[in-house]
């Protein structure tokens, strides 16, 4: 369970990111959790700053593997996009 303060901080970080989108908000991840997705949230380094990233994951037909996607993200600008994508890729590979 998270606190309202944590949710507020997350959404404020998304709103102030270079390329914010509603689908990276805390509540969007919570909504998707009611449909079998798991919302995972992390800060990733990109373009000299930490950016919030929500990755939604779900089980696949391959036992022990998961499928993940970053809806309308990452919230990086063009300069920070390569670093953000690299960090997200490493995160996904590490978590299977």
GROMACS .gro file of N, CA, C and O in nm:
model
  384
    1UNK      N    1   0.085  -0.118   0.000
    1UNK     CA    2   0.000   0.000   0.000
    1UNK      C    3   0.090   0.124   0.000
    1UNK      O    4   0.192   0.127   0.066
    2UNK      N    5   0.051   0.222  -0.074
    2UNK     CA    6   0.128   0.345  -0.082
    2UNK      C    7   0.052   0.459  -0.016
    2UNK      O    8  -0.068   0.453   0.002
    3UNK      N    9   0.125   0.561   0.014
    3UNK     CA   10   0.062   0.678   0.075
    3UNK      C   11   0.016   0.774  -0.034
    3UNK      O   12   0.067   0.774  -0.146
    4UNK      N   13  -0.080   0.857   0.002
    4UNK     CA   14  -0.126   0.960  -0.091
    4UNK      C   15  -0.012   1.054  -0.125
    4UNK      O   16  -0.003   1.105  -0.237
    5UNK      N   17   0.080   1.075  -0.030
    5UNK     CA   18   0.194   1.163  -0.053
    5UNK      C   19   0.285   1.105  -0.162
    5UNK      O   20   0.333   1.178  -0.249
    6UNK      N   21   0.307   0.974  -0.160
    6UNK     CA   22   0.391   0.909  -0.262
    6UNK      C   23   0.326   0.923  -0.400
    6UNK      O   24   0.393   0.952  -0.499
    7UNK      N   25   0.195   0.902  -0.407
    7UNK     CA   26   0.123   0.917  -0.533
    7UNK      C   27   0.134   1.061  -0.585
    7UNK      O   28   0.157   1.083  -0.704
    8UNK      N   29   0.118   1.157  -0.495
    8UNK     CA   30   0.125   1.298  -0.532
    8UNK      C   31   0.264   1.333  -0.584
    8UNK      O   32   0.278   1.402  -0.685
    9UNK      N   33   0.368   1.284  -0.515
    9UNK     CA   34   0.506   1.310  -0.560
    9UNK      C   35   0.531   1.250  -0.698
    9UNK      O   36   0.595   1.311  -0.783
   10UNK      N   37   0.481   1.128  -0.720
   10UNK     CA   38   0.500   1.062  -0.850
   10UNK      C   39   0.434   1.144  -0.960
   10UNK      O   40   0.495   1.174  -1.062
   11UNK      N   41   0.308   1.180  -0.940
   11UNK     CA   42   0.236   1.255  -1.043
   11UNK      C   43   0.297   1.393  -1.066
   11UNK      O   44   0.298   1.442  -1.179
   12UNK      N   45   0.351   1.454  -0.962
   12UNK     CA   46   0.419   1.584  -0.979
   12UNK      C   47   0.545   1.566  -1.062
   12UNK      O   48   0.575   1.649  -1.149
   13UNK      N   49   0.618   1.456  -1.041
   13UNK     CA   50   0.739   1.430  -1.120
   13UNK      C   51   0.704   1.405  -1.266
   13UNK      O   52   0.772   1.453  -1.357
   14UNK      N   53   0.595   1.332  -1.290
   14UNK     CA   54   0.551   1.309  -1.428
   14UNK      C   55   0.511   1.441  -1.493
   14UNK      O   56   0.550   1.471  -1.606
   15UNK      N   57   0.436   1.523  -1.420
   15UNK     CA   58   0.387   1.650  -1.475
   15UNK      C   59   0.499   1.747  -1.510
   15UNK      O   60   0.486   1.828  -1.602
   16UNK      N   61   0.611   1.739  -1.439
   16UNK     CA   62   0.722   1.831  -1.464
   16UNK      C   63   0.829   1.771  -1.555
   16UNK      O   64   0.930   1.835  -1.582
   17UNK      N   65   0.807   1.649  -1.602
   17UNK     CA   66   0.902   1.585  -1.694
   17UNK      C   67   0.895   1.654  -1.830
   17UNK      O   68   0.798   1.723  -1.861
   18UNK      N   69   0.999   1.637  -1.913
   18UNK     CA   70   1.002   1.704  -2.043
   18UNK      C   71   0.885   1.668  -2.135
   18UNK      O   72   0.844   1.748  -2.217
   19UNK      N   73   0.832   1.547  -2.124
   19UNK     CA   74   0.727   1.501  -2.216
   19UNK      C   75   0.620   1.426  -2.135
   19UNK      O   76   0.603   1.306  -2.153
   20UNK      N   77   0.547   1.494  -2.047
   20UNK     CA   78   0.453   1.424  -1.957
   20UNK      C   79   0.334   1.365  -2.032
   20UNK      O   80   0.295   1.414  -2.138
   21UNK      N   81   0.278   1.258  -1.975
   21UNK     CA   82   0.158   1.199  -2.032
   21UNK      C   83   0.076   1.134  -1.921
   21UNK      O   84   0.131   1.073  -1.829
   22UNK      N   85  -0.055   1.144  -1.932
   22UNK     CA   86  -0.148   1.087  -1.836
   22UNK      C   87  -0.124   0.938  -1.813
   22UNK      O   88  -0.138   0.887  -1.702
   23UNK      N   89  -0.085   0.865  -1.918
   23UNK     CA   90  -0.067   0.721  -1.905
   23UNK      C   91   0.058   0.683  -1.825
   23UNK      O   92   0.082   0.565  -1.801
   24UNK      N   93   0.135   0.781  -1.781
   24UNK     CA   94   0.246   0.755  -1.690
   24UNK      C   95   0.207   0.793  -1.546
   24UNK      O   96   0.289   0.783  -1.456
   25UNK      N   97   0.083   0.835  -1.525
   25UNK     CA   98   0.039   0.877  -1.391
   25UNK      C   99   0.019   0.757  -1.300
   25UNK      O  100   0.002   0.643  -1.343
   26UNK      N  101   0.020   0.785  -1.171
   26UNK     CA  102   0.001   0.682  -1.070
   26UNK      C  103  -0.134   0.613  -1.088
   26UNK      O  104  -0.144   0.491  -1.087
   27UNK      N  105  -0.239   0.692  -1.105
   27UNK     CA  106  -0.374   0.634  -1.112
   27UNK      C  107  -0.394   0.548  -1.236
   27UNK      O  108  -0.470   0.452  -1.233
   28UNK      N  109  -0.328   0.581  -1.345
   28UNK     CA  110  -0.339   0.497  -1.464
   28UNK      C  111  -0.284   0.358  -1.434
   28UNK      O  112  -0.344   0.256  -1.469
   29UNK      N  113  -0.169   0.352  -1.369
   29UNK     CA  114  -0.112   0.223  -1.332
   29UNK      C  115  -0.203   0.146  -1.237
   29UNK      O  116  -0.220   0.024  -1.250
   30UNK      N  117  -0.264   0.217  -1.144
   30UNK     CA  118  -0.356   0.152  -1.051
   30UNK      C  119  -0.479   0.099  -1.124
   30UNK      O  120  -0.526  -0.012  -1.095
   31UNK      N  121  -0.532   0.176  -1.217
   31UNK     CA  122  -0.646   0.129  -1.296
   31UNK      C  123  -0.611   0.002  -1.372
   31UNK      O  124  -0.686  -0.096  -1.370
   32UNK      N  125  -0.495   0.001  -1.436
   32UNK     CA  126  -0.454  -0.116  -1.513
   32UNK      C  127  -0.433  -0.239  -1.425
   32UNK      O  128  -0.448  -0.352  -1.471
   33UNK      N  129  -0.400  -0.219  -1.298
   33UNK     CA  130  -0.380  -0.333  -1.208
   33UNK      C  131  -0.509  -0.411  -1.186
   33UNK      O  132  -0.505  -0.529  -1.149
   34UNK      N  133  -0.622  -0.349  -1.212
   34UNK     CA  134  -0.751  -0.419  -1.200
   34UNK      C  135  -0.779  -0.507  -1.321
   34UNK      O  136  -0.879  -0.581  -1.321
   35UNK      N  137  -0.694  -0.500  -1.423
   35UNK     CA  138  -0.712  -0.577  -1.546
   35UNK      C  139  -0.597  -0.674  -1.570
   35UNK      O  140  -0.570  -0.713  -1.684
   36UNK      N  141  -0.527  -0.712  -1.464
   36UNK     CA  142  -0.422  -0.813  -1.474
   36UNK      C  143  -0.281  -0.762  -1.495
   36UNK      O  144  -0.188  -0.840  -1.501
   37UNK      N  145  -0.266  -0.630  -1.508
   37UNK     CA  146  -0.132  -0.573  -1.525
   37UNK      C  147  -0.074  -0.538  -1.388
   37UNK      O  148  -0.147  -0.511  -1.294
   38UNK      N  149   0.057  -0.539  -1.379
   38UNK     CA  150   0.126  -0.494  -1.258
   38UNK      C  151   0.201  -0.367  -1.294
   38UNK      O  152   0.281  -0.366  -1.388
   39UNK      N  153   0.175  -0.261  -1.220
   39UNK     CA  154   0.244  -0.134  -1.243
   39UNK      C  155   0.373  -0.132  -1.163
   39UNK      O  156   0.372  -0.151  -1.042
   40UNK      N  157   0.485  -0.114  -1.232
   40UNK     CA  158   0.615  -0.102  -1.168
   40UNK      C  159   0.667   0.038  -1.197
   40UNK      O  160   0.665   0.082  -1.311
   41UNK      N  161   0.710   0.106  -1.094
   41UNK     CA  162   0.752   0.245  -1.108
   41UNK      C  163   0.896   0.260  -1.063
   41UNK      O  164   0.932   0.211  -0.956
   42UNK      N  165   0.974   0.328  -1.144
   42UNK     CA  166   1.114   0.356  -1.110
   42UNK      C  167   1.154   0.492  -1.165
   42UNK      O  168   1.094   0.542  -1.259
   43UNK      N  169   1.259   0.544  -1.109
   43UNK     CA  170   1.323   0.664  -1.163
   43UNK      C  171   1.439   0.616  -1.250
   43UNK      O  172   1.515   0.529  -1.207
   44UNK      N  173   1.451   0.670  -1.370
   44UNK     CA  174   1.564   0.634  -1.456
   44UNK      C  175   1.643   0.759  -1.490
   44UNK      O  176   1.587   0.867  -1.503
   45UNK      N  177   1.773   0.743  -1.503
   45UNK     CA  178   1.860   0.855  -1.537
   45UNK      C  179   1.855   0.877  -1.688
   45UNK      O  180   1.874   0.784  -1.766
   46UNK      N  181   1.827   1.002  -1.727
   46UNK     CA  182   1.820   1.035  -1.869
   46UNK      C  183   1.839   1.184  -1.887
   46UNK      O  184   1.772   1.265  -1.823
   47UNK      N  185   1.932   1.219  -1.972
   47UNK     CA  186   1.952   1.360  -2.004
   47UNK      C  187   1.991   1.445  -1.884
   47UNK      O  188   1.950   1.559  -1.873
   48UNK      N  189   2.067   1.387  -1.793
   48UNK     CA  190   2.115   1.463  -1.677
   48UNK      C  191   2.013   1.479  -1.565
   48UNK      O  192   2.033   1.559  -1.475
   49UNK      N  193   1.902   1.405  -1.571
   49UNK     CA  194   1.803   1.413  -1.464
   49UNK      C  195   1.738   1.277  -1.443
   49UNK      O  196   1.751   1.188  -1.524
   50UNK      N  197   1.672   1.263  -1.330
   50UNK     CA  198   1.598   1.141  -1.300
   50UNK      C  199   1.454   1.159  -1.351
   50UNK      O  200   1.390   1.259  -1.321
   51UNK      N  201   1.406   1.063  -1.428
   51UNK     CA  202   1.271   1.069  -1.482
   51UNK      C  203   1.187   0.955  -1.427
   51UNK      O  204   1.234   0.842  -1.416
   52UNK      N  205   1.060   0.982  -1.397
   52UNK     CA  206   0.972   0.875  -1.352
   52UNK      C  207   0.927   0.791  -1.471
   52UNK      O  208   0.896   0.844  -1.578
   53UNK      N  209   0.927   0.659  -1.455
   53UNK     CA  210   0.881   0.570  -1.560
   53UNK      C  211   0.792   0.464  -1.498
   53UNK      O  212   0.830   0.399  -1.402
   54UNK      N  213   0.673   0.448  -1.555
   54UNK     CA  214   0.584   0.339  -1.516
   54UNK      C  215   0.588   0.235  -1.625
   54UNK      O  216   0.565   0.267  -1.742
   55UNK      N  217   0.621   0.111  -1.587
   55UNK     CA  218   0.617   0.000  -1.680
   55UNK      C  219   0.504  -0.091  -1.634
   55UNK      O  220   0.497  -0.126  -1.516
   56UNK      N  221   0.414  -0.126  -1.725
   56UNK     CA  222   0.308  -0.220  -1.696
   56UNK      C  223   0.352  -0.356  -1.745
   56UNK      O  224   0.399  -0.371  -1.857
   57UNK      N  225   0.338  -0.459  -1.660
   57UNK     CA  226   0.379  -0.593  -1.698
   57UNK      C  227   0.266  -0.692  -1.672
   57UNK      O  228   0.181  -0.670  -1.586
   58UNK      N  229   0.269  -0.799  -1.747
   58UNK     CA  230   0.173  -0.908  -1.729
   58UNK      C  231   0.242  -1.038  -1.764
   58UNK      O  232   0.345  -1.039  -1.834
   59UNK      N  233   0.186  -1.148  -1.717
   59UNK     CA  234   0.243  -1.279  -1.745
   59UNK      C  235   0.228  -1.313  -1.893
   59UNK      O  236   0.137  -1.264  -1.960
   60UNK      N  237   0.318  -1.396  -1.944
   60UNK     CA  238   0.310  -1.444  -2.082
   60UNK      C  239   0.278  -1.593  -2.080
   60UNK      O  240   0.265  -1.654  -1.974
   61UNK      N  241   0.270  -1.652  -2.197
   61UNK     CA  242   0.247  -1.796  -2.205
   61UNK      C  243   0.371  -1.875  -2.169
   61UNK      O  244   0.363  -1.994  -2.140
   62UNK      N  245   0.487  -1.810  -2.168
   62UNK     CA  246   0.612  -1.875  -2.130
   62UNK      C  247   0.625  -1.867  -1.978
   62UNK      O  248   0.631  -1.757  -1.923
   63UNK      N  249   0.625  -1.980  -1.910
   63UNK     CA  250   0.634  -1.977  -1.763
   63UNK      C  251   0.756  -1.898  -1.715
   63UNK      O  252   0.866  -1.912  -1.768
   64UNK      N  253   0.734  -1.814  -1.616
   64UNK     CA  254   0.841  -1.737  -1.556
   64UNK      C  255   0.879  -1.610  -1.632
   64UNK      O  256   0.967  -1.537  -1.590
   65UNK      N  257   0.816  -1.584  -1.744
   65UNK     CA  258   0.846  -1.465  -1.823
   65UNK      C  259   0.730  -1.366  -1.814
   65UNK      O  260   0.617  -1.405  -1.787
   66UNK      N  261   0.762  -1.239  -1.838
   66UNK     CA  262   0.659  -1.135  -1.833
   66UNK      C  263   0.673  -1.047  -1.957
   66UNK      O  264   0.781  -1.035  -2.013
   67UNK      N  265   0.562  -0.989  -1.997
   67UNK     CA  266   0.560  -0.892  -2.105
   67UNK      C  267   0.543  -0.755  -2.041
   67UNK      O  268   0.461  -0.739  -1.951
   68UNK      N  269   0.620  -0.658  -2.087
   68UNK     CA  270   0.608  -0.525  -2.030
   68UNK      C  271   0.604  -0.418  -2.138
   68UNK      O  272   0.655  -0.439  -2.247
   69UNK      N  273   0.539  -0.308  -2.105
   69UNK     CA  274   0.540  -0.193  -2.194
   69UNK      C  275   0.532  -0.066  -2.111
   69UNK      O  276   0.490  -0.067  -1.997
   70UNK      N  277   0.577   0.042  -2.170
   70UNK     CA  278   0.579   0.173  -2.106
   70UNK      C  279   0.479   0.260  -2.182
   70UNK      O  280   0.511   0.313  -2.288
   71UNK      N  281   0.356   0.273  -2.129
   71UNK     CA  282   0.253   0.346  -2.203
   71UNK      C  283   0.286   0.495  -2.219
   71UNK      O  284   0.309   0.564  -2.121
   72UNK      N  285   0.291   0.539  -2.344
   72UNK     CA  286   0.316   0.679  -2.378
   72UNK      C  287   0.441   0.734  -2.309
   72UNK      O  288   0.448   0.849  -2.270
   73UNK      N  289   0.539   0.649  -2.296
   73UNK     CA  290   0.662   0.692  -2.232
   73UNK      C  291   0.781   0.635  -2.305
   73UNK      O  292   0.764   0.564  -2.404
   74UNK      N  293   0.897   0.662  -2.259
   74UNK     CA  294   0.925   0.739  -2.138
   74UNK      C  295   0.895   0.888  -2.157
   74UNK      O  296   0.878   0.934  -2.270
   75UNK      N  297   0.892   0.959  -2.048
   75UNK     CA  298   0.854   1.100  -2.049
   75UNK      C  299   0.975   1.190  -2.077
   75UNK      O  300   0.974   1.308  -2.044
   76UNK      N  301   1.077   1.136  -2.141
   76UNK     CA  302   1.201   1.210  -2.170
   76UNK      C  303   1.182   1.299  -2.293
   76UNK      O  304   1.095   1.276  -2.376
   77UNK      N  305   1.271   1.398  -2.306
   77UNK     CA  306   1.275   1.476  -2.429
   77UNK      C  307   1.367   1.404  -2.527
   77UNK      O  308   1.423   1.298  -2.496
   78UNK      N  309   1.384   1.457  -2.646
   78UNK     CA  310   1.463   1.391  -2.750
   78UNK      C  311   1.607   1.366  -2.706
   78UNK      O  312   1.663   1.260  -2.733
   79UNK      N  313   1.667   1.461  -2.635
   79UNK     CA  314   1.805   1.445  -2.591
   79UNK      C  315   1.820   1.334  -2.488
   79UNK      O  316   1.921   1.265  -2.485
   80UNK      N  317   1.722   1.317  -2.403
   80UNK     CA  318   1.729   1.216  -2.297
   80UNK      C  319   1.675   1.080  -2.337
   80UNK      O  320   1.690   0.983  -2.263
   81UNK      N  321   1.611   1.071  -2.455
   81UNK     CA  322   1.546   0.947  -2.495
   81UNK      C  323   1.640   0.827  -2.506
   81UNK      O  324   1.609   0.720  -2.454
   82UNK      N  325   1.757   0.837  -2.571
   82UNK     CA  326   1.844   0.720  -2.579
   82UNK      C  327   1.883   0.665  -2.442
   82UNK      O  328   1.879   0.544  -2.420
   83UNK      N  329   1.919   0.751  -2.349
   83UNK     CA  330   1.956   0.704  -2.216
   83UNK      C  331   1.837   0.643  -2.143
   83UNK      O  332   1.850   0.542  -2.074
   84UNK      N  333   1.719   0.705  -2.158
   84UNK     CA  334   1.600   0.651  -2.093
   84UNK      C  335   1.565   0.513  -2.148
   84UNK      O  336   1.535   0.420  -2.072
   85UNK      N  337   1.572   0.497  -2.279
   85UNK     CA  338   1.541   0.367  -2.339
   85UNK      C  339   1.642   0.260  -2.298
   85UNK      O  340   1.605   0.145  -2.274
   86UNK      N  341   1.768   0.298  -2.288
   86UNK     CA  342   1.871   0.204  -2.243
   86UNK      C  343   1.842   0.159  -2.100
   86UNK      O  344   1.850   0.040  -2.067
   87UNK      N  345   1.808   0.254  -2.013
   87UNK     CA  346   1.778   0.221  -1.873
   87UNK      C  347   1.655   0.132  -1.862
   87UNK      O  348   1.652   0.036  -1.783
   88UNK      N  349   1.553   0.161  -1.941
   88UNK     CA  350   1.431   0.080  -1.938
   88UNK      C  351   1.459  -0.060  -1.991
   88UNK      O  352   1.410  -0.159  -1.937
   89UNK      N  353   1.538  -0.070  -2.096
   89UNK     CA  354   1.575  -0.200  -2.150
   89UNK      C  355   1.651  -0.285  -2.048
   89UNK      O  356   1.623  -0.404  -2.032
   90UNK      N  357   1.744  -0.223  -1.978
   90UNK     CA  358   1.819  -0.294  -1.874
   90UNK      C  359   1.727  -0.339  -1.762
   90UNK      O  360   1.739  -0.452  -1.711
   91UNK      N  361   1.634  -0.253  -1.724
   91UNK     CA  362   1.535  -0.286  -1.620
   91UNK      C  363   1.452  -0.407  -1.664
   91UNK      O  364   1.435  -0.504  -1.589
   92UNK      N  365   1.403  -0.406  -1.785
   92UNK     CA  366   1.322  -0.516  -1.835
   92UNK      C  367   1.399  -0.646  -1.844
   92UNK      O  368   1.349  -0.751  -1.806
   93UNK      N  369   1.523  -0.639  -1.892
   93UNK     CA  370   1.605  -0.761  -1.901
   93UNK      C  371   1.636  -0.817  -1.763
   93UNK      O  372   1.633  -0.937  -1.742
   94UNK      N  373   1.661  -0.731  -1.666
   94UNK     CA  374   1.694  -0.776  -1.531
   94UNK      C  375   1.575  -0.841  -1.462
   94UNK      O  376   1.591  -0.935  -1.384
   95UNK      N  377   1.455  -0.793  -1.493
   95UNK     CA  378   1.335  -0.845  -1.427
   95UNK      C  379   1.267  -0.958  -1.504
   95UNK      O  380   1.166  -1.010  -1.462
   96UNK      N  381   1.324  -0.995  -1.618
   96UNK     CA  382   1.270  -1.107  -1.695
   96UNK      C  383   1.153  -1.071  -1.778
   96UNK      O  384   1.074  -1.144  -1.819
   0.00000   0.00000   0.00000
